[in-house]
Coordinates of C-alpha atoms and ligand atoms in Angstrom, one line a residue:
M1 CA 184.9 143.1 110.0
F2 CA 181.6 144.0 111.6
R3 CA 178.5 142.2 110.0
A4 CA 174.8 143.2 110.6
P5 CA 173.6 141.7 114.0
R6 CA 172.0 138.1 113.4
G7 CA 168.2 138.4 112.4
T8 CA 168.6 142.1 111.0
Q9 CA 169.2 143.0 107.3
D10 CA 170.5 145.9 105.2
I11 CA 168.4 146.8 102.4
L12 CA 170.4 148.2 99.4
P13 CA 169.2 150.4 96.8
D14 CA 167.3 147.8 94.4
E15 CA 165.8 146.1 97.3
A16 CA 164.8 149.3 98.9
N17 CA 163.2 150.0 95.6
R18 CA 160.8 147.1 95.8
W19 CA 160.3 147.9 99.7
R20 CA 159.6 151.8 98.7
R21 CA 156.9 150.1 96.2
L22 CA 155.4 147.8 99.0
E23 CA 155.0 150.4 101.5
A24 CA 153.4 153.0 99.3
A25 CA 151.0 149.9 98.1
A26 CA 150.3 149.4 101.8
R27 CA 149.7 153.1 102.4
G28 CA 147.8 153.5 99.8
W29 CA 145.4 150.5 100.6
A30 CA 145.2 151.8 104.5
E31 CA 144.1 155.4 103.3
L32 CA 141.6 153.9 100.8
Y33 CA 139.8 152.6 103.8
G34 CA 140.1 155.8 105.9
Y35 CA 142.9 155.2 108.1
G36 CA 145.2 157.9 109.2
E37 CA 149.0 157.4 109.8
I38 CA 150.1 157.2 113.4
R39 CA 154.1 156.8 114.3
T40 CA 155.0 156.2 117.6
P41 CA 158.4 155.7 119.5
T42 CA 160.5 152.8 118.5
F43 CA 160.9 152.0 122.1
E44 CA 158.5 152.5 125.0
E45 CA 158.0 151.6 129.0
L46 CA 158.8 147.8 129.1
G47 CA 155.7 147.9 131.5
L48 CA 153.5 149.0 128.4
F49 CA 154.3 145.3 127.0
L50 CA 154.3 143.6 130.2
R51 CA 150.4 144.6 130.7
G52 CA 149.6 145.4 126.9
V53 CA 151.1 142.0 125.6
G54 CA 151.1 139.8 128.3
E55 CA 153.5 138.1 130.5
A56 CA 152.7 134.9 129.9
T57 CA 153.2 135.5 126.1
D58 CA 156.6 134.2 123.8
I59 CA 156.9 137.9 123.0
V60 CA 157.4 138.7 126.4
E61 CA 158.8 135.4 128.2
K62 CA 161.4 135.1 125.6
E63 CA 161.8 137.8 122.6
I64 CA 161.6 141.0 124.4
Y65 CA 164.6 143.2 123.6
A66 CA 164.4 145.2 127.2
F67 CA 167.0 147.2 128.6
Q68 CA 167.5 149.9 131.5
D69 CA 168.9 153.4 130.2
K70 CA 171.4 155.4 131.6
G71 CA 168.8 157.1 133.8
G72 CA 167.7 153.6 135.2
D73 CA 164.3 153.5 133.4
W74 CA 163.3 150.4 132.0
L75 CA 162.5 150.6 128.4
A76 CA 162.1 148.0 125.4
L77 CA 162.0 148.1 121.7
R78 CA 158.5 147.7 120.6
P79 CA 157.9 143.8 119.7
E80 CA 154.7 144.9 118.2
E81 CA 152.5 147.9 117.5
T82 CA 149.2 147.4 118.9
A83 CA 150.0 148.3 122.8
P84 CA 151.9 151.6 121.5
V85 CA 148.7 152.6 119.4
V86 CA 146.3 152.0 122.4
R87 CA 148.6 153.8 124.8
A88 CA 149.0 157.0 122.2
Y89 CA 145.0 156.7 121.9
L90 CA 144.5 157.0 125.6
Q91 CA 147.5 159.6 126.0
H92 CA 146.0 162.0 123.6
G93 CA 142.4 161.8 124.4
L94 CA 141.4 160.2 121.1
F95 CA 138.2 158.7 122.7
N96 CA 137.0 162.3 122.6
R97 CA 136.6 162.1 118.9
P98 CA 134.1 160.5 116.8
Q99 CA 134.8 156.8 117.0
P100 CA 135.8 154.7 115.6
V101 CA 139.3 156.2 115.1
K102 CA 141.1 154.3 112.7
L103 CA 144.9 154.0 112.6
Y104 CA 147.7 152.7 110.5
S105 CA 151.6 152.9 110.7
I106 CA 154.5 150.9 109.0
V107 CA 156.9 150.2 111.5
N108 CA 159.9 148.2 112.2
V109 CA 159.5 145.8 115.1
F110 CA 162.0 143.7 117.3
R111 CA 161.8 140.3 118.5
Y112 CA 164.6 138.1 119.7
D113 CA 163.4 135.1 117.4
R114 CA 165.2 132.3 116.3
P115 CA 166.4 133.8 112.6
Q116 CA 165.2 131.5 109.8
A117 CA 163.4 132.3 106.4
G118 CA 160.7 134.4 106.9
R119 CA 161.9 134.9 110.6
F120 CA 163.9 138.0 111.4
R121 CA 164.6 140.2 114.7
E122 CA 164.1 143.0 113.5
F123 CA 161.0 143.1 110.8
R124 CA 158.6 145.6 109.7
Q125 CA 154.9 145.5 109.9
L126 CA 151.8 147.2 108.4
N127 CA 149.8 147.8 111.1
C128 CA 146.0 148.7 111.4
E129 CA 143.8 149.3 114.3
A130 CA 140.2 150.7 114.4
L131 CA 139.5 151.8 118.0
G132 CA 136.3 152.7 119.8
E133 CA 133.8 150.4 118.1
D134 CA 132.3 147.0 118.4
D135 CA 130.4 146.9 115.3
P136 CA 131.8 143.6 113.5
I137 CA 131.9 145.9 109.9
V138 CA 135.3 146.9 111.3
D139 CA 136.2 143.6 111.8
A140 CA 135.1 142.7 108.4
E141 CA 136.8 146.2 106.9
L142 CA 140.2 145.4 108.3
A143 CA 140.5 141.6 106.8
A144 CA 139.2 143.1 103.6
L145 CA 141.9 145.6 103.8
L146 CA 144.5 143.8 104.1
W147 CA 143.1 140.9 101.5
R148 CA 142.9 143.5 99.0
F149 CA 146.0 145.0 99.6
L150 CA 147.7 141.5 98.8
E151 CA 145.3 140.5 96.0
D152 CA 146.5 143.8 94.3
L153 CA 150.0 142.8 94.7
G154 CA 149.2 140.0 92.3
L155 CA 149.4 137.0 95.3
R156 CA 147.5 133.9 94.8
D157 CA 145.7 131.3 96.5
L158 CA 145.7 133.3 99.8
S159 CA 143.2 131.7 101.9
L160 CA 141.6 133.8 105.2
Q161 CA 141.5 131.7 108.5
L162 CA 138.6 132.8 110.8
N163 CA 137.2 132.2 114.2
S164 CA 135.8 133.7 117.2
I165 CA 137.3 133.0 120.8
G166 CA 134.2 134.4 122.5
D167 CA 134.3 137.2 125.6
S168 CA 134.6 137.5 129.1
V169 CA 130.9 136.0 129.1
C170 CA 131.4 132.8 127.5
R171 CA 135.2 132.3 127.1
P172 CA 135.7 131.0 131.2
G173 CA 133.0 128.3 130.0
F174 CA 135.1 126.9 127.2
V175 CA 138.4 127.3 128.9
E176 CA 137.1 124.7 131.7
A177 CA 135.8 122.4 129.0
L178 CA 139.0 122.6 127.4
V179 CA 141.2 122.1 130.8
A180 CA 139.1 119.1 131.5
Y181 CA 139.7 117.6 128.2
Y182 CA 143.6 117.9 128.6
R183 CA 143.2 116.6 131.8
E184 CA 142.3 113.4 130.1
H185 CA 145.0 113.6 127.6
L186 CA 148.0 114.5 130.2
D187 CA 150.4 111.0 128.9
K188 CA 150.0 112.7 125.4
I189 CA 151.1 116.2 125.6
C190 CA 154.2 117.9 125.4
P191 CA 156.0 119.5 128.6
D192 CA 155.1 123.3 127.5
D193 CA 151.7 122.1 127.0
R194 CA 151.5 120.9 130.5
R195 CA 153.0 124.1 131.7
R196 CA 150.5 126.2 129.4
L197 CA 147.4 124.0 131.2
E198 CA 148.2 125.9 134.1
T199 CA 149.3 129.5 132.9
N200 CA 147.5 129.8 129.9
P201 CA 145.1 127.1 128.4
M202 CA 143.8 129.1 125.2
R203 CA 147.3 128.6 124.0
L204 CA 147.3 124.7 124.2
L205 CA 145.5 125.1 120.7
D206 CA 148.1 126.7 118.7
C207 CA 151.0 124.3 120.1
K208 CA 153.1 123.2 117.1
Q209 CA 154.7 120.2 118.5
P210 CA 153.5 117.1 116.4
R211 CA 152.7 114.7 119.0
C212 CA 150.2 117.4 120.5
Q213 CA 148.3 117.7 117.3
P214 CA 145.8 114.9 117.4
V215 CA 145.1 116.1 120.9
I216 CA 144.4 119.5 119.5
E217 CA 142.0 117.6 116.5
G218 CA 139.4 116.2 119.5
A219 CA 139.7 119.3 121.9
P220 CA 136.6 121.5 122.2
R221 CA 135.8 124.5 119.6
T222 CA 135.5 128.1 120.7
V223 CA 133.0 128.3 118.4
D224 CA 130.4 125.5 120.1
Y225 CA 130.9 127.7 123.4
L226 CA 129.8 131.5 122.1
C227 CA 127.1 133.3 124.2
G228 CA 124.3 134.9 121.9
P229 CA 126.0 138.0 121.5
C230 CA 129.3 137.0 120.3
A231 CA 127.5 134.3 118.3
E232 CA 125.6 136.8 116.6
H233 CA 128.8 139.3 116.3
F234 CA 130.5 136.4 114.4
G235 CA 127.3 135.8 112.3
R236 CA 127.3 139.7 111.3
L237 CA 131.3 139.6 110.7
Q238 CA 130.7 136.4 108.1
A239 CA 127.9 138.4 106.4
Y240 CA 129.8 141.3 105.8
L241 CA 132.8 139.3 104.8
A242 CA 130.6 137.6 102.2
D243 CA 128.6 141.1 100.9
E244 CA 132.5 141.9 100.0
G245 CA 133.0 138.6 98.2
L246 CA 135.6 137.4 100.7
A247 CA 135.7 133.6 101.1
H248 CA 137.4 132.6 104.6
Q249 CA 137.4 129.0 106.1
I250 CA 136.4 128.9 110.0
N251 CA 139.7 127.6 111.7
P252 CA 138.8 126.8 115.4
R253 CA 142.3 126.3 116.3
L254 CA 142.8 130.0 116.3
V255 CA 143.2 131.5 119.6
R256 CA 145.0 134.5 121.3
G257 CA 146.2 133.4 124.7
L258 CA 145.1 136.6 126.5
D259 CA 141.9 138.0 128.3
Y260 CA 141.8 141.1 126.6
Y261 CA 141.5 139.4 123.3
T262 CA 138.0 138.9 122.3
R263 CA 135.9 137.3 119.5
T264 CA 137.1 138.0 116.2
V265 CA 140.5 136.1 115.2
W266 CA 142.1 135.8 111.7
E267 CA 145.0 135.4 109.8
V268 CA 146.0 135.3 105.9
W269 CA 147.9 132.4 104.7
P270 CA 149.8 131.7 101.6
P271 CA 149.4 128.8 99.8
E272 CA 152.3 127.0 101.6
A273 CA 151.3 127.5 105.2
G274 CA 153.7 127.3 108.1
A275 CA 154.6 128.4 111.2
Q276 CA 156.9 131.0 109.3
S277 CA 154.7 132.1 106.3
T278 CA 151.6 133.6 108.0
L279 CA 151.4 136.9 106.1
G280 CA 149.3 138.8 108.6
G281 CA 146.8 138.3 111.3
G282 CA 143.8 140.1 113.1
G283 CA 141.8 140.3 115.8
R284 CA 139.7 142.3 118.2
Y285 CA 140.8 143.4 121.7
D286 CA 138.1 145.0 123.5
G287 CA 139.6 144.5 126.9
L288 CA 143.2 146.0 126.3
A289 CA 142.6 149.9 126.6
E290 CA 141.1 149.0 130.1
Q291 CA 144.2 147.0 131.0
L292 CA 146.1 149.7 130.0
G293 CA 144.6 152.2 132.4
G294 CA 142.1 153.6 130.4
R295 CA 138.0 153.6 130.1
P296 CA 136.8 150.2 128.3
T297 CA 136.9 150.5 124.9
P298 CA 136.4 148.0 122.1
A299 CA 138.8 147.7 119.3
V300 CA 140.1 145.6 116.5
G301 CA 143.2 145.8 114.3
F302 CA 145.9 143.6 112.1
A303 CA 149.7 143.5 111.8
A304 CA 150.9 142.1 108.3
G305 CA 154.7 141.0 108.1
L306 CA 156.0 143.0 105.0
E307 CA 159.1 141.0 104.7
R308 CA 157.0 137.7 104.5
I309 CA 154.8 139.4 101.9
L310 CA 158.0 140.2 99.8
L311 CA 158.9 136.5 100.0
T312 CA 155.8 135.0 99.0
L313 CA 155.8 137.8 96.1
E314 CA 159.2 136.1 95.1
K315 CA 157.6 132.7 95.3
Q316 CA 155.0 133.5 93.3
G317 CA 157.4 134.8 90.5
L318 CA 156.2 138.3 91.1
A319 CA 158.8 140.8 93.0
P320 CA 156.6 143.8 92.6
G321 CA 157.2 145.3 89.0
E322 CA 159.9 147.3 88.8
A323 CA 159.3 150.9 88.2
E324 CA 160.6 152.7 85.7
S325 CA 163.7 155.0 86.5
G326 CA 163.8 157.9 85.2
L327 CA 167.7 158.3 85.7
A328 CA 170.2 159.8 83.5
F329 CA 173.6 158.8 83.4
L330 CA 175.6 161.9 81.9
A331 CA 178.9 160.3 80.5
P332 CA 181.7 162.9 79.9
L333 CA 184.5 162.1 77.7
G334 CA 187.2 164.5 78.9
Q335 CA 187.3 167.2 81.2
P336 CA 185.6 170.1 79.2
A337 CA 182.8 167.8 78.4
K338 CA 182.3 166.9 82.4
R339 CA 182.3 170.7 83.3
E340 CA 179.4 170.9 80.6
L341 CA 177.5 167.9 82.1
N342 CA 177.8 168.7 85.3
R343 CA 176.2 172.2 84.5
L344 CA 173.4 169.9 82.5
A345 CA 172.7 167.4 85.5
D346 CA 172.4 170.4 87.6
R347 CA 169.4 172.0 85.4
L348 CA 167.8 168.3 85.1
R349 CA 167.7 167.8 88.8
R350 CA 166.1 171.1 89.1
R351 CA 163.6 170.2 86.4
G352 CA 163.0 166.7 88.5
V353 CA 164.9 164.5 86.1
P354 CA 167.1 162.1 88.5
A355 CA 170.8 162.9 87.4
T356 CA 174.4 161.6 88.1
V357 CA 177.6 162.5 86.4
G358 CA 180.1 159.8 85.9
T359 CA 183.3 160.0 87.3
G360 CA 187.1 159.6 86.6
D361 CA 188.6 159.7 83.5
R362 CA 187.0 156.6 81.5
S363 CA 186.0 155.2 78.3
L364 CA 182.7 155.1 76.8
K365 CA 182.5 151.3 77.2
A366 CA 183.3 151.6 81.0
L367 CA 180.5 154.7 81.4
L368 CA 178.1 152.8 79.5
R369 CA 178.5 149.8 81.7
Q370 CA 178.4 151.8 84.9
A371 CA 175.2 153.2 83.4
N372 CA 173.6 150.3 82.9
A373 CA 174.9 148.8 86.1
I374 CA 172.8 151.5 88.5
G375 CA 170.0 151.1 86.0
A376 CA 169.7 154.3 84.1
R377 CA 166.9 155.0 81.6
W378 CA 169.3 157.4 79.6
A379 CA 173.2 157.4 78.8
L380 CA 174.0 161.2 77.7
V381 CA 177.5 161.2 76.2
M382 CA 179.3 164.3 75.2
G383 CA 182.8 164.3 73.8
D384 CA 185.0 167.0 72.1
Q385 CA 182.9 167.0 69.3
E386 CA 179.4 167.1 70.8
L387 CA 180.8 169.7 73.0
A388 CA 181.9 172.1 69.8
E389 CA 178.2 171.2 68.3
G390 CA 176.6 172.2 71.7
K391 CA 175.1 168.7 71.3
V392 CA 174.8 165.6 73.6
A393 CA 174.2 162.0 72.5
V394 CA 171.3 160.8 74.1
R395 CA 171.4 156.9 74.4
D396 CA 167.9 155.2 75.5
L397 CA 169.2 152.5 77.3
R398 CA 166.2 150.1 77.1
T399 CA 166.2 150.2 73.4
S400 CA 170.0 151.1 73.0
E401 CA 168.9 153.8 70.2
Q402 CA 170.7 157.0 70.2
R403 CA 169.9 160.2 68.5
G404 CA 172.0 163.5 69.0
L405 CA 170.2 166.5 70.5
P406 CA 171.3 170.1 71.1
V407 CA 172.0 170.6 75.1
E408 CA 169.2 173.7 74.9
A409 CA 166.7 170.9 74.6
I410 CA 167.4 168.2 76.5
V411 CA 166.6 169.4 79.7
D412 CA 162.7 169.9 78.4
E413 CA 162.7 166.5 76.4
L414 CA 163.9 164.2 79.2
A415 CA 161.4 166.5 81.8
R416 CA 158.6 165.5 79.8
E417 CA 159.5 161.7 79.6
V418 CA 160.0 161.3 83.4
L419 CA 157.2 163.3 84.7
A420 CA 154.7 162.2 82.0
Ligands
AMP501 P1 151.9 139.1 115.2 O1 152.3 140.2 115.7 O2 153.0 137.8 115.7 O3 150.4 138.7 115.1 O4 152.5 138.7 113.5 C1 152.2 139.8 112.5 C2 152.7 139.3 111.3 O5 154.2 139.7 111.6 C3 153.2 137.9 111.2 O6 152.0 137.4 110.4 C4 154.1 137.8 110.2 O7 153.7 138.2 109.0 C5 155.0 138.7 110.7 N1 156.0 138.1 111.7 C6 155.8 138.1 112.8 N2 157.1 137.5 113.5 C7 158.2 137.7 112.4 C8 159.4 137.6 112.6 N3 160.0 137.0 113.2 N4 159.9 137.7 111.3 C9 159.5 138.1 110.4 N5 158.1 138.5 110.0 C10 157.6 138.0 111.6

């Protein structure tokens, strides 16, 4: 027997309902903030991610699904969506439009990660990017978008963690201080950190090893090294967040490892924060477009994990409210009734009422059990007597109330209720 590959999941109809509602809400919030949808390919040239995510990152070093196709080209399943969006922005000359260009997408992404609760190899993200603008009001807008979306789902006790990591003017001074500090603590850090000290010192700050935590605690903080323009940007960002009533915590340990990340970094954490629980995170990447061969383009964005959001909803007892099913289950008792109900089902569907006809030759009890099992709203029962009278017994499966209605009246009656 085959099974879905490790770290992937099938989404069956009940679960798919929750997904559709979550995705509809995500879409709704992105559009409320003026973001337009972009859809990019599931795979890209591998080189896009080597440059656009960075070769010295876990995503590229350990997690990317890369393959050579039959034509010999190296491709990769997208491990994230920012680089593809920037690629599309450059490819289609979107920089010629009034800036910023605001784009969102809901995409599946792929990472060869170690599967565990909240960590998959194929997962889904809401991704929002604003390209071509350095005004910190856009940074604030993106954080607000994710925050309001999560709040509207009913999630409680979230926290917005915020940091600024400076830019090419002030970051070198910080990195120098960080490296000097770590050189004095070499005996206390993990082997990975010793490597990071050479390859990617910013990432020392998000090492998860317990033994490295005290060293991180005492490390220099990016916010203490910001140059004037970065400090002003950060100050204005915080003021805009305050205008919208969004509380945040400054977290000096939030970093991004690569040079094209600048200034703003943030994450939204659920109450029981841990490496597997971050709901979403974003930041500014003013150097990325140039890294991908474009002109310098300030930009900022975020990605939020939809599986994580569903898990957190569940933990908080909030599985996104079951939408009313307007499904009619037509329960025939006998072949002539089945013909009549088959015709009725067709008329219902054409009026927008979901309808399904009971199959085989089953008892009323078995038919009603099935109607309940598939979450139908009504059972429309017809046996010989109803057939002779031109009627259907309409049972409301929520209340178990039953009434007889003429076949002629049913389509109008149910359409009215479903479309109300
Ligand atoms: P990142 O692109 O790494 O900043 O991730 C953005 C968001 O995607 C995270 O905050 C998580 O909510 C989610 N995420 C990242 N990796 C995984 C994974 N392996 N499985 C499920 N969700 C993930």
